[in-house]
Tab-separated table of C-alpha atoms in Angstrom:
chain	number	residue	atom	x	y	z
A	8	MET	CA	94.490	100.891	125.779
A	9	PRO	CA	94.590	99.522	129.304
A	10	ALA	CA	96.385	101.738	131.831
A	11	GLN	CA	98.700	98.859	132.736
A	12	ASP	CA	100.362	96.006	130.869
A	13	THR	CA	97.897	93.211	130.311
A	14	LYS	CA	98.897	89.634	129.566
A	15	ILE	CA	96.128	87.419	128.289
A	16	THR	CA	96.650	83.696	127.828
A	17	GLY	CA	94.405	80.918	126.747
A	18	THR	CA	94.287	77.365	125.531
A	19	TRP	CA	92.555	75.669	122.694
A	20	THR	CA	91.627	72.198	121.671
A	21	GLN	CA	90.678	71.089	118.193
A	22	LEU	CA	87.301	69.477	118.558
A	23	PHE	CA	86.750	68.120	115.081
A	24	ASP	CA	89.014	66.952	112.300
A	25	SER	CA	86.672	66.806	109.316
A	26	GLY	CA	83.798	68.614	110.956
A	27	GLU	CA	82.164	65.363	111.997
A	28	THR	CA	84.580	63.028	113.775
A	29	PRO	CA	85.740	64.006	117.292
A	30	ILE	CA	89.482	63.745	117.894
A	31	PRO	CA	90.179	62.024	121.217
A	32	ASP	CA	92.884	63.303	123.576
A	33	THR	CA	93.871	66.319	121.478
A	34	PRO	CA	96.708	68.117	123.279
A	35	VAL	CA	95.947	71.596	124.573
A	36	THR	CA	98.384	74.225	123.349
A	37	PRO	CA	98.727	77.500	125.281
A	38	VAL	CA	98.271	80.699	123.301
A	39	THR	CA	99.433	84.083	124.517
A	40	LEU	CA	98.454	87.415	123.057
A	41	GLU	CA	101.981	88.701	123.697
A	42	ASP	CA	103.305	86.263	121.077
A	43	ASN	CA	102.225	88.470	118.212
A	44	GLY	CA	104.834	88.409	115.465
A	45	THR	CA	102.810	86.431	112.948
A	46	ALA	CA	101.515	88.081	109.778
A	47	TYR	CA	97.823	87.284	109.857
A	48	ILE	CA	96.483	89.058	106.763
A	49	ILE	CA	97.662	88.920	103.183
A	50	GLY	CA	95.195	90.703	100.937
A	51	TYR	CA	93.991	89.696	97.511
A	52	GLU	CA	95.749	88.452	94.373
A	53	ASP	CA	95.214	91.798	92.649
A	54	GLY	CA	97.334	93.569	95.308
A	55	ALA	CA	94.347	95.096	97.124
A	56	PHE	CA	93.392	94.724	100.782
A	57	ARG	CA	89.845	96.138	100.509
A	58	PRO	CA	89.865	97.720	103.987
A	59	ASP	CA	86.293	98.986	103.829
A	60	ASP	CA	84.775	95.669	102.779
A	61	TYR	CA	82.803	93.907	105.458
A	62	LEU	CA	84.573	91.050	107.213
A	63	THR	CA	83.243	87.634	106.249
A	64	ALA	CA	83.142	84.551	108.461
A	65	LYS	CA	85.797	83.025	106.203
A	66	HIS	CA	88.209	85.938	106.679
A	67	GLU	CA	87.571	86.056	110.420
A	68	THR	CA	88.479	82.377	110.677
A	69	LEU	CA	91.591	82.812	108.518
A	70	MET	CA	92.933	85.766	110.507
A	71	LEU	CA	92.396	84.249	113.936
A	72	SER	CA	93.623	80.796	112.965
A	73	ARG	CA	96.842	82.305	111.549
A	74	LEU	CA	97.410	83.657	115.050
A	75	GLY	CA	96.893	80.204	116.520
A	76	LEU	CA	93.547	81.097	118.058
A	77	PRO	CA	90.585	78.726	117.887
A	78	VAL	CA	87.505	79.931	116.089
A	79	ILE	CA	84.087	78.492	116.733
A	80	SER	CA	81.746	80.409	114.507
A	81	PRO	CA	78.109	80.838	115.449
A	82	GLY	CA	75.565	78.808	113.549
A	83	VAL	CA	75.264	79.998	109.976
A	84	ALA	CA	72.073	79.921	107.989
A	85	PRO	CA	72.360	76.994	105.536
A	86	GLU	CA	71.795	79.297	102.586
A	87	LEU	CA	74.888	81.361	103.455
A	88	SER	CA	78.469	80.183	103.034
A	89	ALA	CA	81.366	81.466	105.155
A	90	GLU	CA	82.338	83.616	102.171
A	91	GLU	CA	78.897	85.235	102.056
A	92	ARG	CA	78.173	85.749	105.756
A	93	TYR	CA	79.220	89.109	107.148
A	94	ILE	CA	80.251	89.422	110.792
A	95	THR	CA	78.821	92.070	113.122
A	96	ARG	CA	81.027	94.019	115.512
A	97	LYS	CA	79.469	92.196	118.478
A	98	GLU	CA	79.981	88.760	116.903
A	99	PHE	CA	83.604	89.547	116.049
A	100	LEU	CA	84.389	90.791	119.538
A	101	GLY	CA	82.653	87.794	121.096
A	102	THR	CA	84.698	85.421	118.951
A	103	LEU	CA	87.971	87.255	119.688
A	104	LEU	CA	87.259	87.402	123.424
A	105	ASN	CA	86.403	83.699	123.544
A	106	ALA	CA	89.333	82.660	121.352
A	107	SER	CA	91.770	84.595	123.535
A	108	SER	CA	90.130	83.437	126.783
A	109	ALA	CA	89.679	87.089	127.739
A	110	ALA	CA	85.901	86.841	128.039
A	111	GLY	CA	84.421	86.998	131.492
A	112	GLU	CA	81.638	84.671	132.491
A	113	ASP	CA	78.365	85.858	130.947
A	114	SER	CA	80.098	88.976	129.661
A	115	GLU	CA	78.724	91.343	127.053
A	116	PRO	CA	81.318	91.459	124.237
A	117	MET	CA	81.030	95.181	123.533
A	118	ALA	CA	81.398	96.212	127.187
A	119	GLU	CA	84.209	93.704	127.759
A	120	ALA	CA	86.166	94.874	124.695
A	121	ALA	CA	85.693	98.520	125.698
A	122	ALA	CA	86.922	97.757	129.230
A	123	LEU	CA	90.021	96.079	127.746
A	124	GLY	CA	90.669	99.113	125.547
A	125	TRP	CA	90.108	97.227	122.312
A	126	ILE	CA	87.325	99.566	121.150
A	127	SER	CA	86.274	103.088	121.988
A	128	GLY	CA	83.296	103.642	119.727
A	129	TYR	CA	82.666	106.105	116.970
A	130	GLY	CA	82.866	109.887	117.260
A	131	ASP	CA	79.399	109.943	118.816
A	132	GLY	CA	80.499	107.431	121.472
A	133	GLU	CA	78.213	104.692	120.119
A	134	LEU	CA	79.560	101.164	119.651
A	135	TYR	CA	77.008	99.931	117.068
A	136	PRO	CA	77.144	96.232	118.002
A	137	GLU	CA	74.867	95.078	115.181
A	138	ALA	CA	76.764	96.941	112.431
A	139	TYR	CA	78.956	94.827	110.194
A	140	ILE	CA	82.658	95.154	110.960
A	141	THR	CA	85.064	96.134	108.185
A	142	ARG	CA	88.343	94.409	107.480
A	143	ALA	CA	90.267	97.510	108.634
A	144	GLN	CA	88.295	97.705	111.888
A	145	ALA	CA	88.891	94.006	112.615
A	146	VAL	CA	92.647	94.351	112.059
A	147	THR	CA	92.787	97.421	114.293
A	148	ILE	CA	90.975	95.597	117.108
A	149	ILE	CA	93.170	92.491	116.828
A	150	ASN	CA	96.273	94.686	116.972
A	151	ARG	CA	94.986	96.426	120.097
A	152	ALA	CA	94.263	93.044	121.683
A	153	PHE	CA	97.794	91.898	120.884
A	154	GLY	CA	99.489	95.202	121.685
A	155	ARG	CA	100.845	95.109	118.152
A	156	THR	CA	102.051	98.293	116.443
A	157	ALA	CA	103.558	99.077	113.062
A	158	ALA	CA	106.912	99.751	114.740
A	159	GLN	CA	106.938	96.126	115.939
A	160	ALA	CA	106.302	94.809	112.466
A	161	GLY	CA	109.109	93.665	110.194
A	162	SER	CA	110.863	96.108	107.928
A	163	ALA	CA	109.455	94.697	104.690
A	164	GLN	CA	106.049	96.252	104.231
A	165	ILE	CA	103.366	95.151	101.834
A	166	ASN	CA	102.215	97.795	99.371
A	167	TYR	CA	98.497	97.337	98.942
A	168	THR	CA	97.162	99.087	95.859
A	169	ASP	CA	94.103	100.485	97.648
A	170	ILE	CA	95.587	101.819	100.906
A	171	PRO	CA	97.314	105.204	100.798
A	172	ARG	CA	99.738	106.086	103.612
A	173	ASP	CA	97.231	108.581	105.039
A	174	TYR	CA	94.454	105.972	105.401
A	175	TRP	CA	93.263	105.905	109.044
A	176	ALA	CA	94.205	102.219	109.567
A	177	TYR	CA	97.362	102.161	107.419
A	178	ASP	CA	99.736	101.409	110.326
A	179	ALA	CA	97.441	98.730	111.744
A	180	ILE	CA	97.159	97.011	108.359
A	181	MET	CA	100.916	97.117	107.853
A	182	ALA	CA	101.504	95.668	111.335
A	183	ALA	CA	99.102	92.829	110.571
A	184	SER	CA	100.668	92.143	107.167
A	185	THR	CA	104.293	91.707	108.179
A	186	THR	CA	106.199	89.359	110.419
A	187	ALA	CA	108.109	90.841	113.333
């Protein structure tokens, strides 16, 4: 975490309506990372969250758009759908930094996120930028970016069938699943 309070704001503009037609004069809406009471994950119909599954482009877009952040995904190989394409740690951090307007000019996403206190690496100190990011890791990073904790989350907690209370990211997942 940063040593001091950090307020990050940004703006976004919807560029395309149907993916092809530009929308003229779309109003720009400010987004602040301090406005973090929105539940941005919901899990699956079977009651599971699947925390160790890799994050897909589809889930990345859903989570960030539920927070009101714009998501411009990198080009995807035509043979892969958003449901099939996994996101690397570096790609996820780059998208989150850009969506939140926290990215510096020509910044390196891993170094920038580490400087902001969003990531600290694994036990060996490595950041593994090309490794796929899990759903639990993504939620934990978003919560750090938003300063969101389980104590800030609403009192009604979701009971995912595959996350025991002693799971390392339990509090982060609960904070992301409830509305403050």
